[in-house]
Structures are given as structure tokens and as C-alpha cells.
Amino acid sequence: MKRDLMTLPLDLGSELIIDNFAGGGGTSTGLERAFGRPVDIAINHDPEALAMHALNHPHTKHLCESVWEVDPIAVTNNRPVGLVWLSPDCKHFSKAKGATPVSKNIRGLAWVGMRWIALTKPRVLMLENVEEFQDWGPLIIDADGNARPDPRRKGKTFESFVRQLRQHGYKVDWRELRACDNGAPTLRKRLFLVARRDGLPLAFPKPTHAEPTSAQVLAGILAPHRTAAECIDFSIDAPSIFDRQKGLVRNTLRRVAKGMWRHVLASPTPFIVPSAGGVSTPFVNEHANASNQRTMRADEPLRTICAQVKGGHFSVVAPTMVKLRGTSEAHLGTDSVEQPLSTVSAGGNHHALASAHLITIGYGERAGQRPRTQEITAPLGTVVAGGVKQAIVAAHITKFRTGSAGASLDDPMPTVTANSFVKRPGGSAPLGIVSAHLMHVTHHGDRAGSTPAHPLPTVTGAHRGEQALAAAFFEQANGGFWEDNEGRPAGAPLSTIASKGANQRLVTAYLVKYYSSGGQWQDIGAPMHTLPTKARMGLVQAVKVPAAYLSDEHAEKARKCAALLREHLPEEFTEDADMVMLYHAGAWWVLVDITLRMLKARELYRAQAFPDSYIIHEIPDPALLFKDGVQVPGDPRDIPRIPLSITAQIRMCGNSVSPVQSEALALVNFAHEQQFAHAAA
């Protein structure tokens, strides 16, 4: 018996909550927080995704079959339904897919919601998808026999979908919401549609977070965006971009160089964070989403993480600077990076500056397009499901698809998508870190590093240089080379994580401080380039110097760093030089290395606002967990487990809804239940 329009229970506890297209469990995690109890039924055709869901949500009933094969009346036993959530496959709507052909069947998955509406009459229906879902329209067949959206009827099917909801007695509205505005360290923007038939008003959550420089944040009304830097484990070693068996492709190197310039060398406030052996200023480079390539500060939110980006969506880039010794060997004392470094003794060079950012490594780049990098204190970009597209370049985040110059780590992380393949650096999501940090460069064993505001660790007389200063940003590498985008700072949200894989890499640049025992500075020669900047970053110079001023190891990589910047930034570095120098905190520093690594799956899940307790590395064996598409009786946590591949982990992350968004939507649309419950008590 299907329910009619007049069937409207006021059951404050027993109404069912249904999670269609449940995936790895982001929606259910948020709904459970909001309702204070488990989701009742989760449905997905992917046995790996549903097994992850079952392990983390053991009190939910799981149906591993096509959403079209599920009988809503049978699975609910005709009980009243309070909420039906839909997150149909987005990749055949998403701009991250590019111009490839689309599938009518996949684009039509949202129609399953009408089946639940007709048969169970839920009080509320919520649908999540990419913002391009509003353009849902009929398809046409091109000359090659491929199906493509008909541009003349753009949005017509979406209008029909909304019209039918209203014909069933539902009020309908929709909004585009960003996860970083509700507390996730990712910029992930999605369309949310809410339909309800109980006469109560439709509601959408108000922002709780905003740009750190916004008036509301400065007034204390809203919290600042959480950043990609919160998600990144800076203790993980990142390889030098110059020491790889298989060299990086030209587009990735170009993104690293662009992100280095924007987020480290020319930044008035490079993001500096603690890391293994020191402090980092990373940025992010993005490697996916061809329409939106960039680098990012590490202190911004990460961008959307995509689920299908091959090779990873983001990487971290990290440049390293160390002190340049003069005619006498010198090593450094301990200082705040905001103050001149301590007196250098005759023992040798012991300081280095490293900077990190994220880059994306999942896509190629168009001619004339600028690379994406991202700073490490920004929210992570969108995570895609196909693989890790974020990598750490000791000091910025970079994407590995389309053009991306990285991003600062103090921004939100880019969107994480879900696709992946392991042929790119790190073999996972297309987000990576490029990072530069203040670190020990001698002694064996782990080094915890120190914050920029604290003194450097004790300097010994080993004559090898023991501290290095790292700056970080993100490089994004999943698209064409976009001239106006040099990544993101490490202090920004990460960009969107897509299901293809992480597009951000962390890039770190290491810088060694120049110490002169008197007079040699004039002998070095005229600077090739000078850049006046503000505040903490002073002058950048590329110079020719005798090799004796640096250790052999530092001198070799210093020349490689200078050559890299000369090749990809000819407008800034107009002549050949042996090194690139930066005037910082009253001293000159030499760029001596750049490291880059992909973001790990756990870092991407953090960007999506999953708790660290969420189990992602293993799942109950689906062959034992499901029988004929139905979960076997008993606790799924007791089923023998099997490892889950990195590719699958990233796919689940990129396909997931950020828990903070499903939680916020449920709270504002079911607030009356809480009021009634308090009144009854």
C-alpha cells in the first residue's frame, strides 16, 4: 500500500531515514550527528563503498543493489519515512568530466527519487549534486554517435523534475553551498535541493565560516575558514623534484615554478608550519578540473576533491632555502622566522628555509593556460574518486590535471574528486604539497621542527647546516595551463576533491641562509632580478656565485632550482644564474631544493571533514557481508576484513558528501522536531 498525500505522521523518533547512493558514508555521518541516531537504510550498488559504510555505520541496514531494483514499500515495511536523501552519480553532469560523451542512464539516476516520492511520501527529500545538475536536459547524438547535452534545451529535464515534485504536493527550493562555509577545510561547492510536504518552511544553513579577512570574521561574528594545512601531516617525507627516477612532466614543473613565485618568493606572508625536522610554508597544486586549474595557499580551504582523477588531484610543493656560507663555514642558532636568525658560528651552515604548497597532477593543460597551485592553510579543493590528485610540494598544494600553479596552504583545500591512476607522482590523489620549511638538515632520526614564533633548536658544531626554513603551497595539476592561476596558499581551504583522485600536491622550497664573514657579498656579482615585497618577504635575487659558498649538495640543487625558475619564469628571471636568493627576516637565503608529494587518503578525508576515527584502509569482505544484495545478520564489524586499495579510498572520498553539509541541512530542516521533543519533555 502506497501512502497518499494526506498521510503525514508526527512521529518524533520512528520515522525512517533513507540514504540512497550511500557511498563511503559522508552523508550518513552528518545525518547521524544531526539526528543523534543511525540512518535506517543505506543503498548503493558498489560493494566496496557499502562495505566501508557498514564498517563505520554498523547499526544501519545495507542494501547492495541498484537503486532501481529496491522496492521502497518492501524495504521500509510501509513505515513512515521522514527523510529520503539522494546523491546520484554526478560525473555525467560535472564540468570536471570535460567534453567526453555522457550516459543517459547515469544522468537519469535522480528519477529514482520520484519513485520514493510516489510510494512512500517522505516528509522531506534532499538531493545533492554538482551545480551543473541545474543544466540537466535532453541529449543529442553527434556525428560520431556519441550522446551529448543539447545546448538548446539546457535545464529542461531539471525543470520537469522540479515540476513533478510540486505536482506530488512538495514545496521545492535549491541552493549552491560551499562546504568551507560550514566548517569543512574544502571549497567543495555543490547544489542542494530540498523538497517537503509537511507545510513547514524550507531552510538552508547559514554560513558559520568565511574568509579570514571578511568583515564578519574580523568582527567575531563568523569563524575563519578552516584550512588545508589542518589536514596535512608535515612529518611525511617528500622527495625532491630533482631526484626522481622518472622526471616530472613539463606542465607539473611549470606549475611548481609558478606556485613558488606566487606563494613563496613573492608572497608577503608565506605560510610557515611545523613539519618533520622544522617548519614549512607549503602550497597546493591542483591536477584536475580542466575548467578551474590553480595553485593554492596551504592556509586556505582545499578545493573539491574529484573521484576519478588519474594519478591524484592535489600535490604539495615545498621549496627549501638555506643560509649561504661565506668564506668561513657557518651554522645557525635558534630564532623565530619573524626575527633575524641567530648568530652564525664557524661550524657551518645549519639553517634552511623551506616552503610548501599543493599541486594537482591529474590532468593536462591547454596552451596558454596557467597552472594551479594552492596554499596549504586554505581549504582543500574538491576530492575526486579516481585517485589522489593532491600532492605536497614542500610549501604549496598543486593539482595534477589541467593547468595549475598551486595554492597556499592557508586556504580551504580544493575539491577532491574520485578518479585515479598510479602513474603520477605518489600514485594517488591529484593533490600534492610543495613545501619549504625550517628544519634540521643534520643528525639522524625524526625531527619535530618548531613554529615560526619560537627559537630554532640548538645548533651544534657539525659544520653541515642543521636548520632549514620551509615555505609551503599547493599545486593543482589536473587541467590546462591557466596563466592567471599559480596555486593556493597552504592556509586556505583545499579545493574540491573529486572521485578520480586527489589533484593537489604539496610543494616545499628549501632555502639556506647566506652568512658573510665580511666583504664577500660584493664579490658575488650583480643580482639578476630583484623583487621588493611587503612584510616578512623582502627581496628576491638570482645571482652567480662561486660554488664554494655552498656545500656540494646544496650548490648542485641550488643551480637546478635557479634553472627551473629561469626556464618557466623568464619574465621574472631574465638571465642565467647559479642560485635564487630571498631576503627574509634580515638575512639572505638561497633556494636549494623543492620537494613534492601527493596528498594521502587520510589527508583528503580530513579535508572532507571526516573524523580521523573513520576507518578507510580496510573493509569487511563484501563476499561475506552481502548475500543476494542484502547485508547478512550480525555486526558487520565482526566480518573478516580485507585491505581497501588507495584508489578505492580516494574514490569513496571524492564521491562523498562532506558530513558538515548533510548535518547542517538536517539541523535547519528538522529543527521543529527538537522543539516538539523539548515541549513534550
XYZ file of C-alpha atoms in Angstrom:
681
model
C 0.000 0.000 0.000
C 1.492 3.283 -1.026
C 0.947 6.350 1.096
C -1.376 9.123 -0.039
C -0.887 12.854 0.228
C -2.844 13.029 3.489
C -0.632 10.528 5.311
C 1.523 12.762 7.475
C 2.767 11.256 10.727
C 4.107 13.287 13.605
C 6.398 10.591 14.909
C 9.334 12.231 16.579
C 11.517 9.124 16.708
C 10.365 6.285 14.467
C 10.294 7.916 11.033
C 12.825 6.283 8.760
C 15.909 7.981 7.340
C 16.964 6.647 3.929
C 20.394 7.288 2.365
C 20.297 6.457 -1.348
C 23.619 6.306 -3.242
C 25.185 5.975 0.208
C 28.814 5.536 -0.881
C 31.504 5.678 1.775
C 29.277 7.385 4.311
C 29.739 11.159 4.289
C 26.007 11.881 4.172
C 25.192 9.336 6.864
C 27.946 10.662 9.130
C 26.411 14.126 9.015
C 22.827 12.896 9.375
C 23.751 10.806 12.403
C 25.274 13.858 14.041
C 22.138 15.869 13.351
C 19.546 13.277 14.430
C 21.565 11.662 17.180
C 20.835 8.187 15.843
C 21.871 5.966 12.920
C 20.482 6.218 9.420
C 17.997 3.367 8.959
C 18.701 2.193 5.399
C 21.694 2.778 3.100
C 21.570 1.760 -0.571
C 24.398 1.507 -3.112
C 25.386 -0.858 -5.905
C 29.131 -0.595 -5.113
C 30.066 -3.405 -2.669
C 33.339 -1.748 -1.616
C 31.654 1.571 -0.861
C 28.819 -0.050 1.046
C 31.243 -2.263 2.985
C 33.095 0.871 4.126
C 29.738 2.361 5.056
C 28.772 -0.756 7.033
C 32.044 -0.823 8.967
C 31.628 2.799 10.049
C 27.819 2.697 10.414
C 27.190 -0.796 11.806
C 23.640 -0.101 13.016
C 22.334 0.793 9.544
C 20.662 -1.750 7.249
C 22.630 -2.008 3.989
C 21.258 -2.976 0.577
C 23.932 -3.660 -2.045
C 21.966 -3.409 -5.266
C 20.859 -0.945 -7.910
C 18.637 1.797 -6.582
C 16.174 0.849 -9.336
C 15.891 -2.713 -8.012
C 14.926 -1.628 -4.499
C 11.215 -1.749 -3.632
C 10.632 1.233 -1.304
C 7.494 -0.303 0.215
C 9.188 -3.638 0.922
C 12.395 -2.269 2.441
C 10.545 0.202 4.688
C 7.762 -2.244 5.645
C 5.482 0.681 4.794
C 6.662 2.602 7.847
C 6.584 6.413 7.676
C 9.653 7.992 6.104
C 10.952 11.275 7.458
C 13.831 11.874 5.050
C 14.998 10.439 1.741
C 18.474 11.608 0.731
C 19.659 11.313 -2.883
C 23.221 11.766 -4.141
C 23.025 10.397 -7.701
C 26.186 9.976 -9.751
C 27.424 13.453 -10.696
C 30.207 12.761 -13.162
C 28.000 12.999 -16.262
C 26.936 16.488 -15.162
C 30.205 17.747 -13.695
C 32.462 20.170 -15.543
C 35.355 18.057 -14.233
C 34.358 15.419 -16.806
C 35.183 17.783 -19.649
C 33.769 17.283 -23.138
C 33.645 13.487 -23.108
C 30.364 11.743 -24.048
C 27.702 11.295 -21.381
C 25.314 8.497 -20.473
C 21.557 8.982 -20.456
C 21.147 6.227 -17.864
C 23.620 7.790 -15.435
C 22.184 11.277 -15.927
C 18.729 9.853 -15.227
C 19.520 8.315 -11.836
C 17.855 11.202 -9.994
C 14.468 9.977 -11.244
C 14.637 7.201 -8.629
C 13.686 9.907 -6.154
C 10.304 10.220 -7.842
C 9.724 6.540 -7.130
C 10.282 7.100 -3.418
C 8.060 10.176 -3.554
C 5.206 8.307 -5.230
C 5.338 5.220 -2.999
C 6.449 6.366 0.463
C 5.612 10.097 0.542
C 8.578 11.114 2.721
C 8.079 14.356 4.587
C 11.380 15.685 3.264
C 13.531 14.822 0.258
C 17.061 16.184 -0.123
C 19.210 15.861 -3.243
C 22.916 16.679 -3.613
C 24.809 17.008 -6.876
C 27.215 19.258 -8.754
C 25.912 22.721 -9.575
C 25.682 21.751 -13.265
C 22.791 19.464 -12.301
C 20.588 22.522 -12.855
C 21.518 22.269 -16.547
C 20.134 18.716 -16.804
C 18.473 18.459 -20.187
C 17.840 16.132 -23.139
C 20.714 14.619 -25.101
C 21.510 14.671 -28.788
C 23.626 12.229 -30.806
C 26.606 13.813 -32.544
C 28.205 12.813 -35.841
C 30.359 10.209 -34.067
C 27.340 8.542 -32.488
C 28.080 9.894 -29.000
C 25.443 11.338 -26.698
C 25.972 14.940 -25.628
C 23.762 17.531 -23.886
C 21.552 19.515 -26.250
C 22.578 23.155 -25.677
C 19.213 24.390 -26.972
C 17.302 22.519 -24.248
C 19.661 23.127 -21.371
C 17.915 22.699 -17.994
C 14.632 21.362 -19.415
C 14.829 17.978 -17.660
C 15.679 19.653 -14.357
C 12.619 21.863 -14.726
C 10.500 18.764 -15.379
C 11.948 17.060 -12.287
C 11.055 20.038 -10.085
C 7.606 20.326 -11.658
C 6.795 16.706 -10.863
C 7.897 17.136 -7.251
C 5.473 20.042 -6.930
C 2.701 18.007 -8.525
C 3.180 15.485 -5.707
C 2.480 18.226 -3.185
C 6.024 19.268 -2.323
C 7.458 22.718 -1.933
C 10.857 22.798 -3.666
C 13.902 25.042 -3.485
C 17.626 24.683 -4.105
C 20.888 26.442 -3.343
C 24.576 26.171 -4.185
C 26.506 25.757 -0.940
C 30.227 25.535 -0.179
C 31.486 23.084 2.423
C 34.080 25.564 3.700
C 31.301 27.954 4.714
C 30.037 25.392 7.229
C 33.334 24.315 8.718
C 34.983 21.868 6.305
C 38.521 22.676 5.118
C 37.496 22.200 1.482
C 35.976 24.614 -1.015
C 33.698 21.871 -2.371
C 30.622 23.566 -3.859
C 27.509 21.521 -4.501
C 23.869 22.029 -5.401
C 21.409 21.036 -2.662
C 17.713 20.639 -3.426
C 15.169 20.386 -0.603
C 11.542 19.316 -1.092
C 9.000 18.957 1.726
C 5.250 18.405 2.055
C 4.568 18.975 5.762
C 3.818 22.695 5.496
C 6.964 23.768 7.300
C 9.314 26.237 5.619
C 12.245 25.105 3.522
C 15.566 26.116 5.026
C 19.231 26.231 4.086
C 22.093 26.572 6.547
C 23.653 29.959 7.078
C 27.437 30.265 6.828
C 29.351 29.678 10.025
C 32.762 30.399 8.474
C 34.090 32.956 5.993
C 37.263 34.405 4.516
C 39.653 35.376 7.333
C 39.752 38.955 6.050
C 35.965 39.359 5.783
C 34.197 41.918 7.952
C 32.126 39.235 9.696
C 35.213 37.284 10.699
C 37.053 40.393 11.843
C 34.004 41.350 13.906
C 33.897 37.922 15.533
C 30.523 37.023 14.012
C 31.824 34.135 11.886
C 34.818 31.854 12.266
C 37.595 31.957 9.653
C 37.654 29.225 7.035
C 39.420 26.094 8.136
C 42.471 25.393 6.041
C 44.183 22.680 4.079
C 47.132 22.923 6.438
C 44.984 21.371 9.176
C 44.660 18.223 7.051
C 48.287 17.677 6.133
C 50.817 15.568 8.011
C 54.028 17.527 7.572
C 56.075 14.748 9.159
C 55.752 12.679 5.965
C 58.910 12.848 3.885
C 58.578 14.309 0.399
C 61.082 13.555 -2.383
C 62.990 16.270 -4.171
C 61.656 17.053 -7.619
C 65.237 16.690 -8.869
C 65.869 13.160 -7.530
C 63.091 11.181 -9.207
C 63.822 8.133 -11.350
C 61.157 9.340 -13.754
C 61.223 13.092 -14.119
C 58.120 15.218 -13.693
C 56.321 16.310 -16.833
C 56.892 19.845 -18.065
C 53.436 21.088 -17.085
C 53.921 19.950 -13.494
C 57.305 21.686 -13.308
C 55.738 24.841 -14.710
C 53.030 24.755 -12.049
C 55.648 24.274 -9.357
C 57.615 27.276 -10.609
C 54.514 29.471 -10.842
C 53.394 28.458 -7.374
C 56.874 29.029 -5.971
C 56.863 32.573 -7.267
C 53.396 33.470 -6.103
C 53.207 31.704 -2.747
C 56.808 31.689 -1.574
C 59.199 34.071 -3.299
C 56.776 36.930 -3.960
C 54.341 36.348 -1.107
C 54.296 38.959 1.659
C 53.129 36.273 4.092
C 54.238 32.773 3.096
C 52.569 30.122 5.182
C 55.097 28.596 7.580
C 54.110 25.494 9.531
C 55.820 22.884 11.731
C 56.994 19.807 9.849
C 59.269 16.836 10.332
C 62.590 18.414 11.083
C 61.386 22.008 11.027
C 58.675 24.406 9.923
C 57.075 24.576 6.473
C 55.372 27.105 4.257
C 53.606 24.806 1.804
C 51.272 25.427 -1.104
C 48.909 23.188 -3.064
C 48.927 22.389 -6.765
C 45.726 21.057 -8.321
C 45.726 18.418 -11.054
C 42.061 18.039 -12.052
C 39.006 20.002 -13.185
C 40.115 21.390 -16.514
C 37.926 24.454 -16.181
C 39.431 25.556 -12.906
C 43.179 24.976 -12.636
C 45.162 26.651 -9.937
C 47.728 26.586 -7.223
C 46.624 27.409 -3.702
C 47.994 28.683 -0.449
C 48.186 25.960 2.142
C 46.283 28.090 4.647
C 43.133 28.199 2.508
C 40.377 25.585 2.158
C 41.226 22.734 -0.199
C 39.269 22.721 -3.430
C 36.876 19.987 -4.497
C 38.425 16.513 -4.452
C 37.376 14.571 -7.561
C 36.688 10.837 -7.573
C 38.078 9.900 -10.998
C 41.309 11.868 -11.449
C 44.064 9.524 -12.524
C 47.289 9.850 -10.604
C 45.979 12.201 -7.970
C 44.186 15.521 -7.768
C 46.394 17.618 -5.486
C 50.053 17.692 -4.559
C 52.118 19.589 -2.021
C 55.119 21.570 -3.220
C 57.904 22.601 -0.836
C 60.862 24.842 -1.680
C 63.923 24.782 0.586
C 66.177 27.712 1.376
C 69.363 27.525 3.395
C 71.924 30.030 4.540
C 74.688 30.604 2.066
C 78.016 30.396 3.829
C 80.785 32.806 3.070
C 84.479 32.071 3.096
C 84.118 30.606 6.571
C 81.889 27.667 7.472
C 78.832 28.815 9.417
C 75.983 27.280 11.301
C 72.991 28.974 12.809
C 71.450 29.437 16.213
C 67.754 29.313 17.021
C 65.467 32.183 16.025
C 61.878 32.957 15.189
C 61.343 33.210 11.456
C 59.839 36.619 12.149
C 63.158 37.803 13.595
C 66.689 37.796 12.200
C 68.271 34.386 12.629
C 70.727 33.931 15.453
C 74.462 34.483 15.188
C 76.219 32.079 12.877
C 79.306 30.384 14.269
C 82.233 28.968 12.339
C 80.837 25.439 12.423
C 78.940 25.530 9.170
C 75.574 26.261 7.609
C 72.759 24.992 9.855
C 69.632 26.843 8.698
C 67.384 26.369 5.726
C 64.095 27.866 4.601
C 61.510 25.521 3.131
C 58.074 26.390 1.784
C 55.173 24.112 0.938
C 52.205 24.215 -1.422
C 49.764 21.771 -3.024
C 49.668 20.939 -6.740
C 47.248 18.874 -8.809
C 48.618 16.124 -11.026
C 45.586 14.579 -12.683
C 45.097 16.433 -15.950
C 46.918 18.062 -18.833
C 46.893 21.759 -19.652
C 45.764 23.889 -22.536
C 48.201 26.057 -24.426
C 48.468 29.417 -22.692
C 46.613 28.171 -19.627
C 48.017 28.819 -16.196
C 48.836 26.066 -13.706
C 47.023 25.591 -10.402
C 48.673 25.591 -7.042
C 47.168 26.228 -3.634
C 48.430 27.469 -0.284
C 48.411 24.928 2.498
C 46.422 26.945 5.036
C 43.439 27.133 2.689
C 40.620 24.574 2.481
C 41.413 21.604 0.267
C 39.818 21.573 -3.183
C 37.206 19.075 -4.276
C 38.355 15.474 -3.882
C 37.507 13.222 -6.821
C 37.079 9.481 -6.536
C 39.588 8.190 -9.060
C 42.803 8.730 -7.149
C 44.870 11.178 -5.152
C 45.306 14.361 -7.164
C 46.764 16.459 -4.391
C 50.497 16.371 -3.751
C 52.716 18.242 -1.318
C 55.418 20.400 -2.815
C 57.246 21.421 0.275
C 55.352 24.596 0.564
C 52.274 24.659 -1.665
C 49.387 22.441 -2.852
C 49.261 21.532 -6.527
C 46.792 19.777 -8.797
C 47.987 17.219 -11.336
C 45.383 17.827 -14.030
C 44.793 20.805 -16.289
C 46.764 23.970 -15.680
C 47.549 24.776 -12.103
C 50.123 26.942 -10.394
C 49.264 25.737 -6.935
C 47.609 27.275 -3.910
C 48.500 28.417 -0.441
C 48.058 26.005 2.442
C 46.140 28.570 4.488
C 43.185 28.357 2.085
C 40.500 25.647 2.023
C 41.565 22.526 0.162
C 40.367 22.212 -3.455
C 37.524 19.872 -4.284
C 38.617 16.243 -4.090
C 37.347 14.101 -6.966
C 37.245 10.314 -7.148
C 39.271 9.054 -10.145
C 42.879 7.860 -10.010
C 45.765 6.021 -11.522
C 49.192 5.419 -10.098
C 51.343 6.698 -12.942
C 51.657 10.167 -11.454
C 53.889 11.133 -8.501
C 52.724 9.414 -5.362
C 50.320 7.200 -7.246
C 47.214 8.554 -5.628
C 45.035 11.639 -5.397
C 45.861 14.577 -7.703
C 46.504 16.955 -4.835
C 50.033 17.353 -3.595
C 52.164 19.513 -1.341
C 55.094 21.664 -2.355
C 56.743 22.748 0.867
C 59.599 24.743 2.289
C 60.265 24.572 5.996
C 62.675 25.417 8.782
C 64.178 22.062 9.617
C 67.170 20.135 10.846
C 69.399 19.118 7.973
C 71.808 17.019 10.013
C 71.527 14.183 12.518
C 69.535 11.022 12.042
C 66.091 10.268 13.386
C 62.839 12.196 13.427
C 62.835 15.945 13.989
C 59.704 17.677 15.139
C 60.702 21.127 13.972
C 59.477 24.332 15.546
C 56.899 27.003 14.924
C 57.943 30.266 13.279
C 57.343 32.161 16.516
C 59.740 30.029 18.576
C 63.537 29.860 18.639
C 65.319 27.362 16.450
C 66.604 24.200 18.115
C 70.135 24.137 19.475
C 72.765 24.316 16.771
C 75.776 22.019 17.026
C 79.207 22.421 15.523
C 78.832 19.683 12.935
C 79.504 22.127 10.085
C 76.713 20.689 7.934
C 73.808 23.063 8.346
C 71.148 21.825 10.750
C 68.107 24.031 10.285
C 66.178 24.784 7.145
C 63.216 27.115 6.676
C 60.375 25.683 4.602
C 57.557 27.553 2.881
C 54.534 25.670 1.585
C 51.829 25.991 -1.055
C 49.543 23.690 -3.050
C 49.943 22.957 -6.754
C 46.890 21.836 -8.722
C 47.679 19.735 -11.781
C 44.529 18.435 -13.388
C 43.973 20.705 -16.334
C 45.315 23.106 -18.886
C 47.922 25.713 -18.122
C 45.995 28.720 -16.875
C 48.071 31.891 -16.938
C 46.201 33.578 -14.105
C 46.480 30.816 -11.541
C 49.576 29.983 -9.512
C 48.103 27.604 -6.965
C 46.819 28.202 -3.480
C 48.430 29.101 -0.166
C 48.753 26.427 2.490
C 46.499 28.373 4.839
C 43.454 28.350 2.559
C 40.731 25.685 2.198
C 41.672 22.817 -0.086
C 39.968 22.691 -3.475
C 37.263 20.171 -4.333
C 38.217 16.501 -4.001
C 36.897 14.500 -6.959
C 36.327 10.751 -7.139
C 39.014 10.286 -9.799
C 41.712 11.145 -7.305
C 43.315 13.978 -5.419
C 44.533 16.808 -7.641
C 46.595 18.663 -5.060
C 50.283 18.252 -4.291
C 52.238 19.938 -1.547
C 55.282 21.804 -2.806
C 58.059 22.846 -0.443
C 61.039 25.029 -1.237
C 64.081 24.850 0.991
C 66.206 27.932 1.475
C 69.647 28.193 3.041
C 70.652 31.417 4.744
C 73.635 33.323 3.381
C 76.186 34.213 6.030
C 79.007 36.539 5.134
C 82.111 36.855 7.276
C 82.727 40.210 5.694
C 83.049 41.682 2.248
C 82.260 38.741 0.019
C 78.776 39.964 -0.828
C 80.118 42.465 -3.324
C 82.156 39.706 -4.975
C 79.104 37.625 -5.776
C 78.125 39.782 -8.715
C 75.128 41.854 -9.663
C 71.725 40.335 -8.956
C 69.864 39.069 -11.995
C 66.490 40.046 -10.599
C 65.217 41.971 -7.600
C 61.688 41.913 -6.248
C 60.620 44.236 -3.436
C 57.813 42.728 -1.385
C 55.980 43.507 1.823
C 56.268 42.451 5.431
C 58.031 39.147 6.010
C 59.288 38.600 2.489
C 61.844 41.094 1.272
C 63.932 40.900 -1.903
C 64.329 38.009 -4.311
C 67.566 37.872 -6.294
C 69.068 35.391 -8.702
C 72.853 35.580 -8.640
C 76.023 33.894 -9.850
C 78.386 32.859 -7.067
C 81.453 30.671 -6.638
C 80.488 27.099 -5.771
C 82.454 27.292 -2.514
C 79.775 29.411 -0.917
C 77.501 26.346 -0.571
C 78.044 22.709 0.243
C 78.330 20.496 -2.824
C 74.841 19.079 -2.289
C 73.267 22.498 -1.797
C 75.175 24.069 -4.677
C 74.056 21.423 -7.157
C 70.373 21.714 -6.275
C 70.576 25.497 -5.979
C 71.633 25.597 -9.632
C 68.773 23.267 -10.546
C 66.278 25.472 -8.681
C 67.594 28.564 -10.448
C 67.420 26.828 -13.822
C 63.845 25.697 -13.174
C 62.679 29.225 -12.346
C 64.649 30.688 -15.236
C 63.007 28.256 -17.678
C 59.432 28.706 -16.516
C 59.533 32.317 -15.264
C 61.633 34.117 -17.892
C 59.697 37.308 -17.249
C 60.975 37.321 -13.646
C 64.410 35.716 -14.126
C 65.857 37.178 -17.288
C 69.404 35.749 -17.104
C 71.081 32.501 -16.129
C 72.258 32.299 -12.522
C 73.727 29.853 -10.033
C 71.162 30.467 -7.320
C 67.992 32.284 -6.343
C 68.176 34.306 -3.150
C 65.463 35.706 -0.916
C 65.900 38.471 1.647
C 63.897 37.448 4.676
C 63.960 38.439 8.340
C 67.115 40.467 7.949
C 69.133 37.825 6.128
C 69.659 36.395 2.644
C 68.500 32.860 1.924
C 69.341 30.608 -1.016
C 66.793 28.307 -2.653
C 68.427 24.866 -2.552
C 65.660 22.318 -3.108
C 61.983 21.775 -3.948
C 60.104 18.697 -2.796
C 56.765 17.378 -3.947
C 54.446 14.609 -2.802
C 50.847 13.569 -3.316
C 48.347 14.014 -0.535
C 47.489 10.823 1.304
C 43.969 9.424 1.521
C 43.666 10.300 5.218
C 44.612 13.902 4.491
C 41.874 14.088 1.845
C 39.266 12.627 4.193
C 40.214 15.262 6.738
C 39.619 17.899 4.063
C 36.115 16.489 3.566
C 35.621 16.846 7.362
C 35.535 13.129 8.112
C 36.773 12.318 11.619
C 40.180 10.661 11.903
C 38.419 7.732 13.571
C 36.671 6.916 10.281
C 38.059 3.590 9.010
C 39.169 3.824 5.372
C 42.073 1.391 4.913
C 40.095 -1.855 5.254
C 36.533 -3.118 4.848
C 34.515 -6.203 5.754
C 34.869 -8.690 2.914
C 31.886 -7.850 0.637
C 31.640 -11.502 -0.419
C 30.886 -12.383 3.205
C 28.990 -9.226 4.154
C 26.293 -9.378 1.468
C 24.139 -12.264 0.292
C 21.871 -11.638 -2.681
C 22.400 -7.905 -2.185
C 21.274 -7.884 1.453
C 23.538 -7.498 4.474
C 23.875 -10.738 6.432
C 22.644 -10.746 10.060
C 25.056 -9.699 12.769
C 27.533 -6.918 13.379
C 29.456 -6.033 10.181
C 32.473 -5.232 12.342
C 32.775 -8.956 13.088
C 33.119 -9.909 9.410
C 36.707 -10.744 8.315
C 38.279 -7.699 6.710
C 40.269 -7.146 3.544
C 42.521 -4.190 2.615
C 40.968 -1.387 0.591
C 43.106 -0.039 -2.237
C 44.259 3.573 -2.202
C 42.358 4.108 -5.455
C 39.134 2.898 -3.849
C 39.735 5.004 -0.738
C 40.079 8.141 -2.861
C 37.047 7.197 -4.948
C 34.906 6.998 -1.812
C 36.239 10.335 -0.606
C 35.698 12.124 -3.900
C 32.170 10.755 -4.239
C 31.259 11.642 -0.670
C 29.169 14.475 0.683
C 31.025 16.465 3.308
C 29.429 15.467 6.634
C 29.211 19.091 7.755
C 26.836 19.862 4.874
C 24.401 16.986 5.408
C 24.446 17.727 9.132
C 23.747 21.434 8.617
C 20.896 20.774 6.171
C 19.255 18.273 8.512
C 19.549 20.559 11.516
C 17.883 23.554 9.872
C 15.096 21.497 8.263
C 14.272 19.317 11.263
C 14.677 21.908 13.995
C 10.954 21.690 14.785
C 11.394 18.073 15.904
C 13.791 19.247 18.565
C 11.325 21.924 19.658
C 8.467 19.412 19.893
C 10.663 16.974 21.796
C 11.584 19.624 24.358
C 7.931 20.626 24.707
C 6.885 17.003 25.261
C 9.577 16.567 27.874
